[in-house]
Amino acid sequence: MATMRTQRVSRLAGKSASFVVLAALAALFILPLLWMMATSMLPIDQALSSELRFLPKPEEGGGLVESVELAAAQAAENYPTVWNDPIVTFPLYLRNTLIVAGLSVIGMVLSSAIAAYGFARVRWRYRERFFWLVLATMMIPFPVLMVPLFMIFSELGWVGTLRPLWVPAWFANGFNVFMLRQFFRAIPQDLDEAARIDGCGHIGIFRHIIVPLSLAPLGLVAVFHFMFVWNDFLGPLVFLTDQSKFTLALGLQLYQSQSGSTPWNLLMAASTMMVLPVLLVFILLQDSFLRGGSTEGLKE
């Protein structure tokens, strides 16, 4: 009896220690986000102060309620100031980013799923060798491809347009192909045989069996690529020349550099507006993160 009580106490202590460590790590990671949002609700003089502050300081030493009211009033001033800036047109940059992100996500999910199906469910000569070649492309960083891609897109007349930012996404990605292939291989082959008896070919199997059973990993691919495109700075910097085609990442950099001194409260407001859509997508599609790598119940 004493031994069972000791084991129970040990397990409880271990869970408590794990909770404390995870809570400390979560606080460590969320602190910069909270600081950014808090700075966006400060007046410029307090934002430039070296003192770490999450709420505005009332002039006459008011309490918490006064600080919250000042934060709300300052946010109502800072965010419209950023959104309606006459030089950096954030609504236009948001539209450009949504166009690039939407077309890129559709192309990446579709092309990666088709390629992964070919490597996982179709038998053809040298399949494994070509798959290793696809994996090798993951080791090539974008700066290595930057000059050749720029030359190709320049010959096509695409430099200065949004096409170089979303057209390559329609030719799959090594990591996404690898991840989807592993999931597709875990789906029982008996389902394919049953579909063939009913007259389905590869297109029918892919559409009616593979895709419905793979919504979680496909959603994971979509979320990952959306976050990548949303935060991409180097690609737009290389291929975009017209300010009217800028994405939010370039617009944020332009907003920072348009004046001699950095208005940190307004810059943090712009950064918050850029981060919020990504957080919203993550919250709405968090199930894809939890279930995207799971193949439970699909073992052969």
Protein backbone atom coordinates (compact mmCIF):
# COMPACT_ATOMS: atom_id res chain seq x y z
CA MET A 1 0.00 0.00 0.00
CA ALA A 2 2.81 2.36 0.92
CA THR A 3 4.62 1.45 -2.30
CA MET A 4 1.56 2.30 -4.43
CA ARG A 5 1.18 5.61 -2.59
CA THR A 6 4.85 6.39 -3.18
CA GLN A 7 4.52 5.61 -6.90
CA ARG A 8 1.41 7.78 -7.14
CA VAL A 9 3.21 10.66 -5.46
CA SER A 10 6.20 10.20 -7.76
CA ARG A 11 4.01 10.28 -10.87
CA LEU A 12 2.19 13.35 -9.59
CA ALA A 13 5.48 15.09 -8.86
CA GLY A 14 6.77 14.21 -12.33
CA LYS A 15 3.63 15.57 -14.00
CA SER A 16 3.81 18.74 -11.90
CA ALA A 17 7.47 19.27 -12.82
CA SER A 18 6.67 18.72 -16.50
CA PHE A 19 3.80 21.20 -16.30
CA VAL A 20 6.02 23.82 -14.68
CA VAL A 21 8.74 23.38 -17.32
CA LEU A 22 6.23 23.53 -20.21
CA ALA A 23 4.51 26.57 -18.70
CA ALA A 24 7.87 28.34 -18.34
CA LEU A 25 8.79 27.55 -21.95
CA ALA A 26 5.37 28.71 -23.17
CA ALA A 27 5.76 31.97 -21.26
CA LEU A 28 9.24 32.41 -22.71
CA PHE A 29 7.96 32.03 -26.27
CA ILE A 30 4.81 34.12 -25.82
CA LEU A 31 6.56 37.03 -24.08
CA PRO A 32 7.87 38.64 -27.33
CA LEU A 33 4.38 38.42 -28.84
CA LEU A 34 2.83 40.06 -25.79
CA TRP A 35 5.52 42.74 -25.79
CA MET A 36 4.84 43.49 -29.45
CA MET A 37 1.10 43.81 -28.90
CA ALA A 38 1.57 45.87 -25.76
CA THR A 39 4.00 48.26 -27.48
CA SER A 40 1.45 48.80 -30.25
CA MET A 41 -0.88 50.32 -27.62
CA LEU A 42 1.64 52.74 -26.13
CA PRO A 43 2.23 56.41 -26.96
CA ILE A 44 5.48 57.13 -28.76
CA ASP A 45 7.31 58.53 -25.71
CA GLN A 46 6.61 55.44 -23.61
CA ALA A 47 7.33 53.09 -26.53
CA LEU A 48 10.82 54.59 -26.84
CA SER A 49 11.45 54.25 -23.10
CA SER A 50 13.88 51.58 -21.90
CA GLU A 51 11.38 50.50 -19.24
CA LEU A 52 9.50 47.29 -20.02
CA ARG A 53 5.84 48.25 -19.92
CA PHE A 54 2.73 46.37 -21.04
CA LEU A 55 0.19 49.13 -20.38
CA PRO A 56 0.41 52.92 -20.75
CA LYS A 57 1.31 54.85 -17.65
CA PRO A 58 -1.29 57.47 -16.71
CA GLU A 59 0.07 60.95 -16.23
CA GLU A 60 -1.46 61.41 -12.77
CA GLY A 61 -0.62 57.97 -11.41
CA GLY A 62 -3.99 56.33 -12.09
CA GLY A 63 -4.74 52.68 -11.51
CA LEU A 64 -5.18 49.63 -13.71
CA VAL A 65 -8.53 50.78 -15.10
CA GLU A 66 -7.04 54.06 -16.32
CA SER A 67 -4.12 52.19 -17.92
CA VAL A 68 -6.48 49.86 -19.78
CA GLU A 69 -8.57 52.79 -21.01
CA LEU A 70 -5.43 54.58 -22.21
CA ALA A 71 -4.27 51.40 -23.99
CA ALA A 72 -7.63 51.07 -25.79
CA ALA A 73 -7.62 54.73 -26.77
CA GLN A 74 -4.02 54.56 -28.01
CA ALA A 75 -4.72 51.39 -29.99
CA ALA A 76 -7.71 53.11 -31.61
CA GLU A 77 -5.28 55.80 -32.72
CA ASN A 78 -2.20 53.74 -33.68
CA TYR A 79 -3.83 51.04 -35.79
CA PRO A 80 -5.86 53.36 -38.07
CA THR A 81 -2.75 55.52 -38.46
CA VAL A 82 -0.80 52.54 -39.77
CA TRP A 83 -3.65 51.17 -41.91
CA ASN A 84 -4.33 54.52 -43.58
CA ASP A 85 -0.69 55.52 -44.12
CA PRO A 86 -0.52 57.55 -47.37
CA ILE A 87 2.82 56.09 -48.49
CA VAL A 88 2.71 52.45 -47.35
CA THR A 89 -0.69 51.18 -48.49
CA PHE A 90 -1.22 48.16 -46.27
CA PRO A 91 -4.67 47.26 -47.72
CA LEU A 92 -3.07 46.84 -51.14
CA TYR A 93 -0.19 44.81 -49.71
CA LEU A 94 -2.69 42.62 -47.85
CA ARG A 95 -4.54 41.94 -51.09
CA ASN A 96 -1.30 41.02 -52.88
CA THR A 97 -0.27 38.72 -50.05
CA LEU A 98 -3.65 36.98 -49.99
CA ILE A 99 -3.48 36.42 -53.76
CA VAL A 100 0.02 34.93 -53.55
CA ALA A 101 -0.81 32.85 -50.47
CA GLY A 102 -4.07 31.53 -51.89
CA LEU A 103 -2.66 30.50 -55.27
CA SER A 104 0.49 29.09 -53.68
CA VAL A 105 -1.39 26.98 -51.14
CA ILE A 106 -3.73 25.53 -53.77
CA GLY A 107 -0.85 24.71 -56.08
CA MET A 108 1.36 23.26 -53.35
CA VAL A 109 -1.32 21.00 -51.88
CA LEU A 110 -2.50 19.74 -55.28
CA SER A 111 0.93 19.16 -56.85
CA SER A 112 2.48 17.62 -53.71
CA ALA A 113 -0.48 15.27 -53.25
CA ILE A 114 -0.31 14.09 -56.89
CA ALA A 115 3.45 13.56 -56.73
CA ALA A 116 3.21 11.77 -53.40
CA TYR A 117 0.49 9.48 -54.78
CA GLY A 118 2.73 8.56 -57.70
CA PHE A 119 5.58 7.65 -55.35
CA ALA A 120 3.38 5.82 -52.84
CA ARG A 121 0.70 3.94 -54.80
CA VAL A 122 1.93 3.61 -58.41
CA ARG A 123 4.61 1.07 -59.31
CA TRP A 124 7.00 2.23 -62.01
CA ARG A 125 10.62 1.71 -62.90
CA TYR A 126 13.24 3.69 -60.95
CA ARG A 127 10.55 5.01 -58.60
CA GLU A 128 12.77 4.89 -55.52
CA ARG A 129 15.69 6.53 -57.30
CA PHE A 130 13.55 9.43 -58.42
CA PHE A 131 12.16 9.73 -54.91
CA TRP A 132 15.67 10.09 -53.49
CA LEU A 133 16.31 12.73 -56.15
CA VAL A 134 13.23 14.62 -54.93
CA LEU A 135 14.54 14.41 -51.36
CA ALA A 136 17.90 15.76 -52.51
CA THR A 137 16.20 18.97 -53.63
CA MET A 138 15.48 19.71 -49.96
CA MET A 139 19.21 20.27 -49.44
CA ILE A 140 19.41 23.10 -51.99
CA PRO A 141 18.83 26.49 -50.30
CA PHE A 142 16.91 29.22 -52.07
CA PRO A 143 19.92 31.60 -52.39
CA VAL A 144 21.58 29.00 -54.64
CA LEU A 145 18.56 28.99 -56.97
CA MET A 146 17.91 32.71 -56.73
CA VAL A 147 20.04 33.83 -59.70
CA PRO A 148 18.94 31.03 -62.11
CA LEU A 149 15.30 31.61 -61.19
CA PHE A 150 15.66 35.35 -61.68
CA MET A 151 17.14 34.78 -65.14
CA ILE A 152 14.34 32.39 -66.10
CA PHE A 153 11.59 34.68 -64.87
CA SER A 154 13.29 37.65 -66.49
CA GLU A 155 13.22 35.86 -69.86
CA LEU A 156 9.54 35.09 -69.33
CA GLY A 157 8.84 38.73 -68.48
CA TRP A 158 7.56 37.83 -65.02
CA VAL A 159 9.97 39.93 -62.92
CA GLY A 160 7.98 42.71 -61.30
CA THR A 161 4.79 40.60 -61.20
CA LEU A 162 3.39 38.22 -58.59
CA ARG A 163 3.84 35.13 -60.77
CA PRO A 164 7.36 34.19 -59.58
CA LEU A 165 5.98 34.02 -56.05
CA TRP A 166 3.18 31.50 -56.68
CA VAL A 167 3.85 29.63 -59.94
CA PRO A 168 6.76 27.53 -58.49
CA ALA A 169 4.40 26.26 -55.78
CA TRP A 170 2.53 24.32 -58.48
CA PHE A 171 5.57 22.05 -58.94
CA ALA A 172 5.48 20.43 -55.47
CA ASN A 173 8.02 20.51 -52.66
CA GLY A 174 10.37 17.78 -51.49
CA PHE A 175 9.40 17.90 -47.83
CA ASN A 176 5.66 17.92 -48.52
CA VAL A 177 5.98 15.06 -51.01
CA PHE A 178 7.93 13.05 -48.45
CA MET A 179 5.39 13.67 -45.67
CA LEU A 180 2.35 12.89 -47.82
CA ARG A 181 4.02 9.81 -49.30
CA GLN A 182 4.57 8.37 -45.84
CA PHE A 183 0.91 8.90 -44.99
CA PHE A 184 -0.36 7.52 -48.30
CA ARG A 185 1.73 4.37 -47.85
CA ALA A 186 0.02 3.72 -44.50
CA ILE A 187 -3.41 3.55 -46.16
CA PRO A 188 -4.28 -0.14 -46.76
CA GLN A 189 -3.77 -1.35 -50.31
CA ASP A 190 -6.98 -3.38 -50.02
CA LEU A 191 -8.93 -0.16 -50.53
CA ASP A 192 -7.23 0.29 -53.90
CA GLU A 193 -8.11 -3.25 -54.95
CA ALA A 194 -11.73 -2.76 -53.95
CA ALA A 195 -11.88 0.49 -55.92
CA ARG A 196 -10.41 -1.21 -59.01
CA ILE A 197 -13.10 -3.89 -58.82
CA ASP A 198 -15.66 -1.08 -58.92
CA GLY A 199 -14.00 0.30 -62.05
CA CYS A 200 -11.85 3.09 -60.59
CA GLY A 201 -8.49 3.98 -62.05
CA HIS A 202 -5.73 5.93 -60.41
CA ILE A 203 -7.68 9.19 -60.70
CA GLY A 204 -10.71 7.64 -59.02
CA ILE A 205 -8.63 6.05 -56.27
CA PHE A 206 -6.85 9.31 -55.62
CA ARG A 207 -10.04 11.35 -55.58
CA HIS A 208 -12.40 9.01 -53.69
CA ILE A 209 -10.04 7.17 -51.32
CA ILE A 210 -6.69 8.83 -50.80
CA VAL A 211 -7.83 12.45 -50.53
CA PRO A 212 -10.80 11.84 -48.14
CA LEU A 213 -8.56 9.78 -45.83
CA SER A 214 -5.75 12.35 -45.94
CA LEU A 215 -7.49 15.61 -45.13
CA ALA A 216 -5.43 16.09 -41.95
CA PRO A 217 -1.97 15.88 -43.59
CA LEU A 218 -3.20 17.89 -46.58
CA GLY A 219 -4.37 20.56 -44.15
CA LEU A 220 -0.97 20.45 -42.49
CA VAL A 221 0.72 21.07 -45.83
CA ALA A 222 -1.64 23.98 -46.47
CA VAL A 223 -0.96 25.56 -43.08
CA PHE A 224 2.81 25.17 -43.33
CA HIS A 225 2.96 26.65 -46.82
CA PHE A 226 0.58 29.49 -45.94
CA MET A 227 2.84 30.47 -43.03
CA PHE A 228 5.90 30.27 -45.27
CA VAL A 229 4.38 32.46 -47.99
CA TRP A 230 2.93 34.94 -45.50
CA ASN A 231 6.31 35.48 -43.84
CA ASP A 232 8.45 35.25 -46.99
CA PHE A 233 10.65 38.30 -47.43
CA LEU A 234 13.52 37.23 -49.69
CA GLY A 235 11.34 36.06 -52.59
CA PRO A 236 9.35 39.30 -52.91
CA LEU A 237 12.54 41.31 -52.37
CA VAL A 238 14.19 39.63 -55.37
CA PHE A 239 11.31 39.45 -57.84
CA LEU A 240 9.16 42.52 -57.08
CA THR A 241 10.17 45.92 -58.38
CA ASP A 242 6.89 47.85 -58.39
CA GLN A 243 5.73 49.13 -55.00
CA SER A 244 2.12 48.45 -55.96
CA LYS A 245 2.97 44.72 -56.10
CA PHE A 246 4.62 44.57 -52.67
CA THR A 247 3.53 41.97 -50.11
CA LEU A 248 3.07 42.64 -46.40
CA ALA A 249 6.63 41.57 -45.58
CA LEU A 250 8.08 44.17 -47.94
CA GLY A 251 5.49 46.72 -46.85
CA LEU A 252 6.53 46.29 -43.23
CA GLN A 253 10.18 46.88 -44.12
CA LEU A 254 9.21 49.91 -46.21
CA TYR A 255 7.16 51.30 -43.35
CA GLN A 256 10.14 50.98 -41.01
CA SER A 257 12.55 52.73 -43.38
CA GLN A 258 10.33 55.55 -44.65
CA SER A 259 11.33 57.93 -41.81
CA GLY A 260 14.62 58.74 -40.14
CA SER A 261 13.58 57.45 -36.70
CA THR A 262 11.54 54.32 -36.08
CA PRO A 263 8.08 54.91 -34.52
CA TRP A 264 8.14 51.72 -32.49
CA ASN A 265 4.52 51.89 -31.38
CA LEU A 266 3.30 52.20 -34.97
CA LEU A 267 5.78 49.60 -36.23
CA MET A 268 4.59 47.13 -33.58
CA ALA A 269 1.00 47.87 -34.60
CA ALA A 270 1.89 47.01 -38.21
CA SER A 271 3.70 43.86 -37.05
CA THR A 272 0.69 42.82 -34.98
CA MET A 273 -1.61 43.23 -37.98
CA MET A 274 0.73 41.02 -39.99
CA VAL A 275 0.95 38.31 -37.32
CA LEU A 276 -2.75 38.10 -36.44
CA PRO A 277 -3.87 36.32 -39.68
CA VAL A 278 -1.23 33.63 -39.13
CA LEU A 279 -2.41 33.14 -35.55
CA LEU A 280 -6.00 32.95 -36.75
CA VAL A 281 -5.14 30.31 -39.36
CA PHE A 282 -3.23 28.31 -36.75
CA ILE A 283 -6.14 28.44 -34.28
CA LEU A 284 -8.71 27.43 -36.90
CA LEU A 285 -6.58 24.60 -38.32
CA GLN A 286 -4.78 23.42 -35.21
CA ASP A 287 -6.39 19.98 -35.56
CA SER A 288 -4.30 19.52 -38.70
CA PHE A 289 -1.16 19.99 -36.61
CA LEU A 290 -2.35 17.42 -34.08
CA ARG A 291 -3.64 14.83 -36.55
CA GLY A 292 -1.53 15.57 -39.62
CA GLY A 293 1.27 13.16 -38.76
CA SER A 294 -0.95 10.50 -37.26
CA THR A 295 -1.62 7.31 -39.19
CA GLU A 296 -3.44 5.50 -36.38
CA GLY A 297 -6.12 3.18 -37.68
CA LEU A 298 -4.62 3.08 -41.18
CA LYS A 299 -1.98 0.40 -40.68
CA GLU A 300 -1.89 -2.38 -43.18
